[in-house]
Short mmCIF file of C-alpha atoms and ligand atoms in Angstrom, two decimals:
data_model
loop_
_atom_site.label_atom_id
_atom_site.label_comp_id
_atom_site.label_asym_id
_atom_site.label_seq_id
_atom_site.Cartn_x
_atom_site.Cartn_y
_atom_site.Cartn_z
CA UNK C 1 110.83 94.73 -92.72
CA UNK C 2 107.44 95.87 -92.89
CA UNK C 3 104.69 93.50 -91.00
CA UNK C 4 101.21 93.98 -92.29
CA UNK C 5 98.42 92.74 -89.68
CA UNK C 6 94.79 92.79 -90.88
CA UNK C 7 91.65 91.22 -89.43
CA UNK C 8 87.77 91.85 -88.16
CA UNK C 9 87.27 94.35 -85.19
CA UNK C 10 88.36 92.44 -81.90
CA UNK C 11 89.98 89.44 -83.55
CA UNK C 12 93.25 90.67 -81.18
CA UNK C 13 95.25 91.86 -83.91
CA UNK C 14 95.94 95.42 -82.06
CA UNK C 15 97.12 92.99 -79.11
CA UNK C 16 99.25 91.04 -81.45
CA UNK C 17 101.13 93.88 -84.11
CA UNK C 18 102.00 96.08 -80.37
CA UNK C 19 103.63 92.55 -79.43
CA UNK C 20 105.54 92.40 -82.89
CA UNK C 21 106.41 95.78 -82.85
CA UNK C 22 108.16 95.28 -79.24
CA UNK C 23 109.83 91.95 -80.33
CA UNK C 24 111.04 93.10 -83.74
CA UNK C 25 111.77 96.64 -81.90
CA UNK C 26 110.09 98.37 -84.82
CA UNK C 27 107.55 101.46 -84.52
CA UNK C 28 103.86 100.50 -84.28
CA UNK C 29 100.90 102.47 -86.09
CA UNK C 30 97.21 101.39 -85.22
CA UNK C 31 95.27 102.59 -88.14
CA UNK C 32 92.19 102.07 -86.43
CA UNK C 33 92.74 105.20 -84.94
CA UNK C 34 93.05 107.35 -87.63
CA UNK C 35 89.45 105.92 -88.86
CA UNK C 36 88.23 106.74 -85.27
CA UNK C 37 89.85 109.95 -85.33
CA UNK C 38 87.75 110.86 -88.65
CA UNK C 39 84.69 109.24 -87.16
CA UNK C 40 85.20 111.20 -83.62
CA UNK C 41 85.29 114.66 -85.85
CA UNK C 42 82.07 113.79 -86.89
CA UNK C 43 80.27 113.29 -83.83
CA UNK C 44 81.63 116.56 -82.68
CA UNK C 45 80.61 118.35 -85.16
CA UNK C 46 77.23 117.00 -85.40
CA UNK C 47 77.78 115.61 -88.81
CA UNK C 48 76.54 112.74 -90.38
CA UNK C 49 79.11 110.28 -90.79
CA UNK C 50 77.57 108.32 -93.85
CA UNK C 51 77.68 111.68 -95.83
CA UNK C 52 80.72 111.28 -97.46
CA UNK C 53 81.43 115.33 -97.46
CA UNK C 54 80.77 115.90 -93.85
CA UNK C 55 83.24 112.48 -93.17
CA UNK C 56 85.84 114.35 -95.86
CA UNK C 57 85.66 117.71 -94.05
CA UNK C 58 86.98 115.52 -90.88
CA UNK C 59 90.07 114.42 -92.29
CA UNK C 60 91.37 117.39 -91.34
CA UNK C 61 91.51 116.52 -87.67
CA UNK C 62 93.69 117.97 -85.17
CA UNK C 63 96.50 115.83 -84.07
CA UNK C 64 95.36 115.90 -80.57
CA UNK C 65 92.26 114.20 -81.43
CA UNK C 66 94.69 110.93 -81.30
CA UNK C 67 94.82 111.19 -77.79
CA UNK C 68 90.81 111.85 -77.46
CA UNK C 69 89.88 109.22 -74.31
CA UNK C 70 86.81 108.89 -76.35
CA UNK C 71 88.41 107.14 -79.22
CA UNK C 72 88.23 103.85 -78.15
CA UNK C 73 84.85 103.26 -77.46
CA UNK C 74 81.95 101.62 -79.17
CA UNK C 75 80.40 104.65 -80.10
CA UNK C 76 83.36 106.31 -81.92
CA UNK C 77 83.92 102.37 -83.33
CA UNK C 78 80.79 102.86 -85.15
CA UNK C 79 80.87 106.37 -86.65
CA UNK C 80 84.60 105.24 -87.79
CA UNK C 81 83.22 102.46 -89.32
CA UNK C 82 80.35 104.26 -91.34
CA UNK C 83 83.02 107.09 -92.52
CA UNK C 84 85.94 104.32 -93.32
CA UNK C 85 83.33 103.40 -96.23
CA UNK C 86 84.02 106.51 -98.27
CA UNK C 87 86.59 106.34 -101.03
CA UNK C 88 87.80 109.93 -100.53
CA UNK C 89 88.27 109.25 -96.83
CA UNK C 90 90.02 106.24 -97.21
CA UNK C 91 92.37 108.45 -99.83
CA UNK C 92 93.19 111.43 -97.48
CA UNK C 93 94.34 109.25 -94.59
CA UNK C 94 96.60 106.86 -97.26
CA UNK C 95 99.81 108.86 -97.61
CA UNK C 96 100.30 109.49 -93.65
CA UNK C 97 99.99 105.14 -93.33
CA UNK C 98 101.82 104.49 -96.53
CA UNK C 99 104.80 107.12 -95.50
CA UNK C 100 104.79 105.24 -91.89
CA UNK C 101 104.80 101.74 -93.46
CA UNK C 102 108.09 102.91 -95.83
CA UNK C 103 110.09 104.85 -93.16
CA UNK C 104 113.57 103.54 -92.60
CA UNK C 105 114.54 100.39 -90.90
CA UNK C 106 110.63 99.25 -91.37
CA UNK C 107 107.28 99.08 -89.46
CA UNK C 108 104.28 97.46 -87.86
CA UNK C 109 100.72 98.53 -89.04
CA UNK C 110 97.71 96.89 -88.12
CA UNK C 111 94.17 97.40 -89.72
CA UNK C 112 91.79 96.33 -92.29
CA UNK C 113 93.61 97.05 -96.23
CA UNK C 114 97.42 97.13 -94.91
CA UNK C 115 98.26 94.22 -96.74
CA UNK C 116 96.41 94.89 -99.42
CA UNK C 117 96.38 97.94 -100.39
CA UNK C 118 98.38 100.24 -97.45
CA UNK C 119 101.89 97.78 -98.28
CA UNK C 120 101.23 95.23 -101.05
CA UNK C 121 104.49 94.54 -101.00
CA UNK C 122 104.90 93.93 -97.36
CA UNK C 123 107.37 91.31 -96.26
CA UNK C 124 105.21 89.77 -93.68
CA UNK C 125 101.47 89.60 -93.65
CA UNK C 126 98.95 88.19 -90.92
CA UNK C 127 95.21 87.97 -91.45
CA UNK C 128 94.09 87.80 -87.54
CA UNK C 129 90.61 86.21 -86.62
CA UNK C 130 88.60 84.93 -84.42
CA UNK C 131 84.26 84.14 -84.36
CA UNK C 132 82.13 86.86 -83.58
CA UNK C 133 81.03 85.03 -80.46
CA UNK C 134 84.41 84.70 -78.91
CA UNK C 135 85.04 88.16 -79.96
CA UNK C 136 82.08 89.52 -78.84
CA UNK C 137 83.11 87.60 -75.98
CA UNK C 138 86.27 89.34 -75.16
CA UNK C 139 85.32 92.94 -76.17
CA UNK C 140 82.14 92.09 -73.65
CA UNK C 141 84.64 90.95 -70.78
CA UNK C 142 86.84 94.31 -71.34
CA UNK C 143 84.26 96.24 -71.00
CA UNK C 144 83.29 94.69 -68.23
CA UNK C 145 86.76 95.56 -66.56
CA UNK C 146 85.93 98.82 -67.34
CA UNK C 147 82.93 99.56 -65.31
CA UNK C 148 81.06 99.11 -68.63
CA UNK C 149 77.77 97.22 -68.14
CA UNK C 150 76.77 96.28 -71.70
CA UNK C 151 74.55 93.05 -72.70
CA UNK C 152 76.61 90.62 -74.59
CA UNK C 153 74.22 89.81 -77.67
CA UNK C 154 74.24 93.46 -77.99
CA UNK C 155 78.08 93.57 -78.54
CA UNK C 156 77.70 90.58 -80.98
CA UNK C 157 75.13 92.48 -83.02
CA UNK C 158 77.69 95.25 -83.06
CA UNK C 159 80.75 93.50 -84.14
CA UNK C 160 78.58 91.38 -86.87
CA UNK C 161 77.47 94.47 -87.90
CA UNK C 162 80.74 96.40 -88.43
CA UNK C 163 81.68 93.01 -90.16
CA UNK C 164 79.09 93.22 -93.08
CA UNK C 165 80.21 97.31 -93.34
CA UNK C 166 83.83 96.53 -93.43
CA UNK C 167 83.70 93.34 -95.81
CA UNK C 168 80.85 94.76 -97.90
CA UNK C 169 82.50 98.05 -98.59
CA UNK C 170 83.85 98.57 -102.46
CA UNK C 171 86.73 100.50 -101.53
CA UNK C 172 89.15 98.29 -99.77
CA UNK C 173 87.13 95.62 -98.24
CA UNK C 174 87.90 93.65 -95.11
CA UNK C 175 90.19 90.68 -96.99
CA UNK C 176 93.02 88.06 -96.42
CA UNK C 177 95.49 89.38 -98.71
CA UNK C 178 96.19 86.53 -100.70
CA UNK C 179 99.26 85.74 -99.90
CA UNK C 180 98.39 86.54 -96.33
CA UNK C 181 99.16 83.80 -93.16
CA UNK C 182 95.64 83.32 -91.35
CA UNK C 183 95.95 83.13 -87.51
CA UNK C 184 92.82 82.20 -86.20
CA UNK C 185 93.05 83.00 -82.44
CA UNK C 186 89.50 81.65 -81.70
CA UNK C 187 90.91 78.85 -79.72
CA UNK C 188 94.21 80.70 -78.41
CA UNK C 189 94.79 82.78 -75.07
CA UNK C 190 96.52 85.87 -75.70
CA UNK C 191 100.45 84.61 -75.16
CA UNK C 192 99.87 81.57 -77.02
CA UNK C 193 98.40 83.38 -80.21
CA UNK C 194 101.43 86.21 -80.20
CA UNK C 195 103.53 83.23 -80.36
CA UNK C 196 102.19 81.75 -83.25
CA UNK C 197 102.63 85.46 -84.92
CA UNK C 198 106.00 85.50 -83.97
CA UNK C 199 106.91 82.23 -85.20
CA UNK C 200 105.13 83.14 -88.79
CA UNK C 201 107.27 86.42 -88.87
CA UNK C 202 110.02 84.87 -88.35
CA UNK C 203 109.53 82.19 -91.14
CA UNK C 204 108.96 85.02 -93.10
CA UNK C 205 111.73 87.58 -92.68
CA UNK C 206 113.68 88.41 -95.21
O1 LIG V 301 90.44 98.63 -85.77
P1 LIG V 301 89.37 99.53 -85.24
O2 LIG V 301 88.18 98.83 -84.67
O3 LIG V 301 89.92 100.58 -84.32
O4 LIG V 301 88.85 100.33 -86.53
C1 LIG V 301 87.68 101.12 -86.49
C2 LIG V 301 87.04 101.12 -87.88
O5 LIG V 301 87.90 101.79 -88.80
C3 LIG V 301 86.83 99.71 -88.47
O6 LIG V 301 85.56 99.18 -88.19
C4 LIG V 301 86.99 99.94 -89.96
O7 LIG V 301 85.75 100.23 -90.54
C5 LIG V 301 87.87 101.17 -90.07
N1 LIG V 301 89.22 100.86 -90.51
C6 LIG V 301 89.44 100.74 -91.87
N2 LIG V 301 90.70 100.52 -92.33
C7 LIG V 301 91.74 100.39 -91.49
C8 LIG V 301 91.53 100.48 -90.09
C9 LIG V 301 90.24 100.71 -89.64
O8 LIG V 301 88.51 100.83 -92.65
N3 LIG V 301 92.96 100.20 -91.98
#
């Protein structure tokens, strides 16, 4: 069975396809990474990540760039954002995500185009949201838990940015697939919305 979970930066859908994977027991990929990965190259090399070149040439990342402790933050966020826009980045990082989503037995991938493009014809597929205040909201309060002092509104900017890059983009564009369940966890604490994603696999399954 492969479960496709797509949705907006901080809507909890990481949160929620690591809880499916567990549950299901099937292998996890978080595709975001990859992006940040590509994005994190960038920085490194000084490169500007809207030149669609420089953003190629860092495909080619080392595989220990996955474990960078640098890839998770708002910095590398953006940059991954601004080099997810070009089609022949999106291309060179396809066949790694679309080999993981057909590999025996089945997967869980979470992202922006899984359902859509990644595994059209995945059994399962959840469109996680949320508003960018109660996002911005939770990113904000991570941080926070971090020893990150950030203002909020600035957060909100940032995520309502990334969400007119990621929608806006021609290549693969931030969508519900169409046949897609929404799961809007505005209003739901963190057990409460993996249970509603476990229920809708499992009104799904094959
Ligand atoms: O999910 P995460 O915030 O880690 O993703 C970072 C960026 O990578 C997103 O803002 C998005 O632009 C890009 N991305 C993408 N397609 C995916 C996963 C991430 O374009 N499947």
């Amino acid at each position: 069975m492969i479960i496709a979970v797509d949705g907006p930066t901080a809507s909890g859908k990481g949160t929620i396809a690591k809880a499916l994977a567990g549950h299901f027991g099937l292998p996890h990929l978080d595709t975001g990474l990859l992006y940040r990965a590509v994005g994190r190259q960038v920085m490194l090399a000084g490169g500007n990540p809207d030149d669609p070149h420089a953003a190629l040439a860092a495909c080619d990342f080392p595989e220990a760039m996955l474990e960078d402790e640098f890839l998770r933050s708002e910095e590398v966020g953006g940059y991954a954002s601004r080099v997810s826009v070009h089609p022949d980045v999106r291309r060179a990082l396809f066949e790694r995500q679309r080999a993981f989503a057909l590999q025996e037995g089945g997967a869980v991938l979470d992202g922006r185009d899984i359902g859509t493009v990644i595994a059209p014809e995945a059994q399962v597929k959840l469109f996680v949201t949320a508003s960018v205040a109660e996002r911005a909201r939770r990113r904000w309060l991570e941080m926070q838990s971090r020893g990150i002092a950030v203002e909020l509104a600035a957060i909100e900017a940032d995520i309502a940015a990334r969400d007119v890059r990621d929608t806006g983009r021609k290549d693969a564009p931030l969508m519900a697939a169409a046949d897609a369940v929404v799961l809007d966890t505005t209003l739901l604490g963190r057990d409460a919305a993996i249970e509603a994603a476990i229920k809708t696999v499992e009104g799904h399954r094959p």
